[in-house]
Tab-separated table of C-alpha atoms in Angstrom:
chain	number	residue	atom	x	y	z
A	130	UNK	CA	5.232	-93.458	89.969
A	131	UNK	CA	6.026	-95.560	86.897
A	132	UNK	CA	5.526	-98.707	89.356
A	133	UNK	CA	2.225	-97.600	90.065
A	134	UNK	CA	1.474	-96.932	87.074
A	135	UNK	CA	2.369	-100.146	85.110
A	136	UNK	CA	-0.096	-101.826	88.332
A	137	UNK	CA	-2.520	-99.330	87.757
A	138	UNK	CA	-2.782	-100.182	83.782
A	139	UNK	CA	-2.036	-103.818	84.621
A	140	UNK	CA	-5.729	-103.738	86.736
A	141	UNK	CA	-7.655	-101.509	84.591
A	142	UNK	CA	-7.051	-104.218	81.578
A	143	UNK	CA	-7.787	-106.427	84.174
A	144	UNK	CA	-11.196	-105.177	84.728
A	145	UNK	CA	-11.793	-104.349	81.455
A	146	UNK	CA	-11.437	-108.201	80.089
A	147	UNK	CA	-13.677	-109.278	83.106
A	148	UNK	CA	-16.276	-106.607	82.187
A	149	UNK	CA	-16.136	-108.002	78.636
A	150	UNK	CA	-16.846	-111.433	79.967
A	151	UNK	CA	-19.585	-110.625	81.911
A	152	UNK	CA	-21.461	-108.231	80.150
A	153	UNK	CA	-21.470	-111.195	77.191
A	154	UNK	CA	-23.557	-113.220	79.683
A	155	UNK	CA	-25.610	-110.193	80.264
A	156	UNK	CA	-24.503	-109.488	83.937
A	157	UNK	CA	-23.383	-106.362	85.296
A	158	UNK	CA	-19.800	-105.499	86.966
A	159	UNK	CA	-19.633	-103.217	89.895
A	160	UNK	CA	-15.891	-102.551	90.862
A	161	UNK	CA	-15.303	-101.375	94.670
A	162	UNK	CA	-12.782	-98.513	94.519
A	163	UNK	CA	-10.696	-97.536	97.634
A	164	UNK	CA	-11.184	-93.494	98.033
A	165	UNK	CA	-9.092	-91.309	96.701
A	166	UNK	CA	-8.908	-87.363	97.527
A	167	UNK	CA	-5.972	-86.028	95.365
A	168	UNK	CA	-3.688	-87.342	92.412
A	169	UNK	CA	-0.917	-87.227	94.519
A	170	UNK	CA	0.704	-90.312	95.218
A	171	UNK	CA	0.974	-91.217	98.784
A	172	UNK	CA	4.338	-93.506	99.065
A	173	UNK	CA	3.057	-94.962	102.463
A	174	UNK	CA	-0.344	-96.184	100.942
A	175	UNK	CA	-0.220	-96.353	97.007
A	176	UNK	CA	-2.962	-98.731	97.068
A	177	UNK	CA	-5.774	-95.951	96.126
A	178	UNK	CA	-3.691	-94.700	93.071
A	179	UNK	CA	-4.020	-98.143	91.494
A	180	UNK	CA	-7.679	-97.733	90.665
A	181	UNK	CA	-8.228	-95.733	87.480
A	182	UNK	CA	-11.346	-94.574	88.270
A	183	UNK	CA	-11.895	-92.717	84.602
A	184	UNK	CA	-10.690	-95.582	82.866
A	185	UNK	CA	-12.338	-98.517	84.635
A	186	UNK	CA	-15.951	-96.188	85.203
A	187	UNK	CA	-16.021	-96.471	80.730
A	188	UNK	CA	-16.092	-100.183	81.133
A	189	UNK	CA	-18.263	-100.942	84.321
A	190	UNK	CA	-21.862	-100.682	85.102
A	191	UNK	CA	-21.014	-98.824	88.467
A	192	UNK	CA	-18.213	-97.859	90.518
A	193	UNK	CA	-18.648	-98.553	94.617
A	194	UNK	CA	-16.316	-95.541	96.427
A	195	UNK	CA	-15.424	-97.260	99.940
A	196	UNK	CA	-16.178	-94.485	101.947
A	197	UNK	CA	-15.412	-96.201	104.811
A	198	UNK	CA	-12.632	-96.710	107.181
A	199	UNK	CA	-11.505	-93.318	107.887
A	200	UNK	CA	-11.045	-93.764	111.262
A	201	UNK	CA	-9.605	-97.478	111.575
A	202	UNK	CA	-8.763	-100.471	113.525
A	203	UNK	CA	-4.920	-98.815	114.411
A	204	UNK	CA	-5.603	-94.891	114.200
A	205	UNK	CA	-7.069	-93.114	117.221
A	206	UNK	CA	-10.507	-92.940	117.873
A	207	UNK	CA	-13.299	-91.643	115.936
A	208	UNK	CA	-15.648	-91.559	113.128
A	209	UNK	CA	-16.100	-94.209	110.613
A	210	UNK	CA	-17.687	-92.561	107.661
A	211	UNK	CA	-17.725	-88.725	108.433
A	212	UNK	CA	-20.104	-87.100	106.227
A	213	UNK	CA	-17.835	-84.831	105.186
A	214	UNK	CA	-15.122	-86.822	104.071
A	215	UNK	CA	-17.724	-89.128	102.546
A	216	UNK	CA	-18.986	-86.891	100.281
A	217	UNK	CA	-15.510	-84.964	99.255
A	218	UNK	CA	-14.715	-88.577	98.008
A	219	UNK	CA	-17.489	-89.526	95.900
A	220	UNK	CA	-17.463	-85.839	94.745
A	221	UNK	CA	-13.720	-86.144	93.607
A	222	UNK	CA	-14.461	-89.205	91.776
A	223	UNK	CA	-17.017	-87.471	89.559
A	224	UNK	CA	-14.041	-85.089	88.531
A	225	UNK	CA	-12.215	-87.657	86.894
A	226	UNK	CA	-15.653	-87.499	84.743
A	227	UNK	CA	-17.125	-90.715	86.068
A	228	UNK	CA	-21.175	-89.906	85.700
A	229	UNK	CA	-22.997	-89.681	89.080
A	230	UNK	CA	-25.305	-92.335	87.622
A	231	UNK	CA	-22.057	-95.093	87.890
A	232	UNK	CA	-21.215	-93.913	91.389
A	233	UNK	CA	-22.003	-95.695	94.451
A	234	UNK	CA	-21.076	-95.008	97.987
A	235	UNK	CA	-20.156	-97.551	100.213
A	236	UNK	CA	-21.261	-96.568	103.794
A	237	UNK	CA	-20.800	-99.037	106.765
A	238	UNK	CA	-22.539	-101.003	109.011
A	239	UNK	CA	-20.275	-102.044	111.907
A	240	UNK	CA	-18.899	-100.486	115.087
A	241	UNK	CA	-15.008	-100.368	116.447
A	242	UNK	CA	-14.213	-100.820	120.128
A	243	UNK	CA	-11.372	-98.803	120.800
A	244	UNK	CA	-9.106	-99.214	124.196
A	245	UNK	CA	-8.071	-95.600	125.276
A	246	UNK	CA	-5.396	-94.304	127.160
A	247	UNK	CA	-6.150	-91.532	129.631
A	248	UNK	CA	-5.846	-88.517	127.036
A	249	UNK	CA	-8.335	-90.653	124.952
A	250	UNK	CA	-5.860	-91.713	122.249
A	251	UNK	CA	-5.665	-95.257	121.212
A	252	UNK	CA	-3.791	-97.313	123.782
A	253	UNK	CA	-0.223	-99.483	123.351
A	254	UNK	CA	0.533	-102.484	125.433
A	255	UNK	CA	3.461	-102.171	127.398
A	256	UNK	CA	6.085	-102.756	124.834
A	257	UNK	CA	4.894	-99.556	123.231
A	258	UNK	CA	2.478	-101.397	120.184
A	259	UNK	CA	-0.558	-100.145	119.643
A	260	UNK	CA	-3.294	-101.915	120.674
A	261	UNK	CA	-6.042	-102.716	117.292
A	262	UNK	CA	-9.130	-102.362	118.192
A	263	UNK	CA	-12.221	-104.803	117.684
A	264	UNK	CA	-14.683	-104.665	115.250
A	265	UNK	CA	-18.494	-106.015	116.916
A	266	UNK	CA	-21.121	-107.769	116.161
A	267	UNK	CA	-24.246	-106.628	116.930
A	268	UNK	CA	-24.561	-109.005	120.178
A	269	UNK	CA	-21.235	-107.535	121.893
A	270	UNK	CA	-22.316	-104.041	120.587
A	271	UNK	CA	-25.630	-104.515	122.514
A	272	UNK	CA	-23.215	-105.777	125.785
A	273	UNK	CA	-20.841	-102.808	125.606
A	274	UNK	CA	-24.137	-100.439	125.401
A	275	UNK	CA	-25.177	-102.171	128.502
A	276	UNK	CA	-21.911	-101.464	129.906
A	277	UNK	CA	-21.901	-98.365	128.981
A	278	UNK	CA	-24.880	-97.346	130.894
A	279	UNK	CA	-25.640	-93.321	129.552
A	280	UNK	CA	-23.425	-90.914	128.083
A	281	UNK	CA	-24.272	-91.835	124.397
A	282	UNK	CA	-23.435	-89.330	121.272
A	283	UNK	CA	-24.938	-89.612	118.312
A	284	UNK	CA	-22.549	-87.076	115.817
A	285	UNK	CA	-21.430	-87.144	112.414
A	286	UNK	CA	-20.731	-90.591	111.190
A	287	UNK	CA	-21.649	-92.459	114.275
A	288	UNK	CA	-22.686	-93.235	117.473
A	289	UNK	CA	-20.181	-92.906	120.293
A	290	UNK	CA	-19.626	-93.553	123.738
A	291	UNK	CA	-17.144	-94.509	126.394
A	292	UNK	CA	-17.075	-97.279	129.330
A	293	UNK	CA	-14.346	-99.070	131.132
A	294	UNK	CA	-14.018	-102.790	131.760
A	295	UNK	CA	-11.356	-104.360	133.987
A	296	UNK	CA	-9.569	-101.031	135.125
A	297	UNK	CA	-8.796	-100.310	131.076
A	298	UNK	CA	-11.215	-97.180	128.954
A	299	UNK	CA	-12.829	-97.970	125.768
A	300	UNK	CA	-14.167	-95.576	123.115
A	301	UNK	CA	-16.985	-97.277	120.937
A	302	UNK	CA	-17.914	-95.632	117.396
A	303	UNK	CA	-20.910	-97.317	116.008
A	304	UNK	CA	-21.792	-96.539	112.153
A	305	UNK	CA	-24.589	-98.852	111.901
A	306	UNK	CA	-26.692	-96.116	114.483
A	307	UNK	CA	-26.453	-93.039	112.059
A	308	UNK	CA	-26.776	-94.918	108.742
A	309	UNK	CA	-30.265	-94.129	107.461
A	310	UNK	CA	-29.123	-90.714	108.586
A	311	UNK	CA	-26.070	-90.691	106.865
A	312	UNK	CA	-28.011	-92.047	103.838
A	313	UNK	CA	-30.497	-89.397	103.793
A	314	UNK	CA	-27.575	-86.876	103.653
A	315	UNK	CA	-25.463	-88.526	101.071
A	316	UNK	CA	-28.904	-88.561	99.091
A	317	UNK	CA	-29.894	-85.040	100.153
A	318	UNK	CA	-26.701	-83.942	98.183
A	319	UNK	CA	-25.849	-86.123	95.357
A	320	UNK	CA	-29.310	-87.757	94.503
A	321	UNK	CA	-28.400	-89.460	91.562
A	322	UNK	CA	-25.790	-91.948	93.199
A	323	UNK	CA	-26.282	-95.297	94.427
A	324	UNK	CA	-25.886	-96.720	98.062
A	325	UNK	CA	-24.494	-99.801	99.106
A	326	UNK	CA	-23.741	-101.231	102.822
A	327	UNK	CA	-20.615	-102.593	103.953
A	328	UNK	CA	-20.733	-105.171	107.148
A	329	UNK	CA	-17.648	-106.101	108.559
A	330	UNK	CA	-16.281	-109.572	109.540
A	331	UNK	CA	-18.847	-112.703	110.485
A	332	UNK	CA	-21.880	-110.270	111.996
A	333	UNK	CA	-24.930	-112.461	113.403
């Protein structure tokens, strides 16, 4: 904990002088913040207890919660941005006292090809390693929806839909095909925040 929390004062001082700086040239600083859903440090992934969100939210203009990523390029298939989770994020940053009118959510605009294995979980190569899957562009997302043929879901937090390719399964979550959706809702229950999209990689 005290490591963490010697980084954790380390950045907010950080973004403090930078804030200083910019606001002097009459600029704004927004500060993307990783989400964080309890204040109890995770040893296997501190990096979410480094942001101060209280601290740094006195000093910024706005605050962008990356409420993204939940399901990810090495965990098994499924939603990028559940709704859900989404909003129990943003809403736990507001108890820290951050005003809704600093808060921004971060909702994303990309897709992740998952390879499956045959109980739908991600796959490993045959030395046991999982296998990442791919973030698309919207050119092979339009090619694996070809592939795909039918069978399409539209659910919480994305698109989804299965096809197989050279004797191997994939699972395809697409974001980008729920996000004025997902927008509405996000607005629907916390009107006052901002919205900001989040593309992944070198989309054409």
């Amino acid at each position: 904990k005290e490591g963490v929390d010697r980084i954790s004062t380390g950045y907010t001082n950080l973004v403090w002088a930078l804030s200083a700086a910019m606001h002097q040239q009459h600029r704004l600083m927004r500060v993307a913040m990783l989400v964080q859903n309890s204040d109890v440090i995770d040893p296997t992934h501190i990096a979410p207890s480094v942001f101060n969100d209280k601290e740094i939210a006195e000093h910024v203009d706005q605050v962008v919660v990356m409420a993204y990523n939940f399901s990810y390029s090495t965990s098994n298939p499924g939603p990028i941005a559940p709704p859900a989770e989404v909003l129990a994020a943003l809403k736990y940053v507001h108890t820290w006292g951050v005003p809704w009118s600093k808060v921004a959510a971060g909702v994303p605009l990309y897709a992740y090809n998952w390879q499956v294995d045959l109980q739908g979980n991600i796959a490993t190569d045959r030395h046991g390693h999982t296998i990442a899957a791919t973030d698309l562009t919207p050119t092979q997302l339009a090619h694996s929806v070809w592939l795909a043929h039918a069978g399409m879901l539209i659910k919480p937090g994305g698109v989804s839909y299965s096809y197989s390719l050279a004797g191997h399964t994939h699972e395809v979550w697409d974001s980008g095909g729920v996000v004025a959706t997902d927008t509405q809702e996000i607005h629907h229950a916390l009107p006052r925040i901002g919205v900001t999209i989040w593309k992944i990689g070198d989309a054409d």
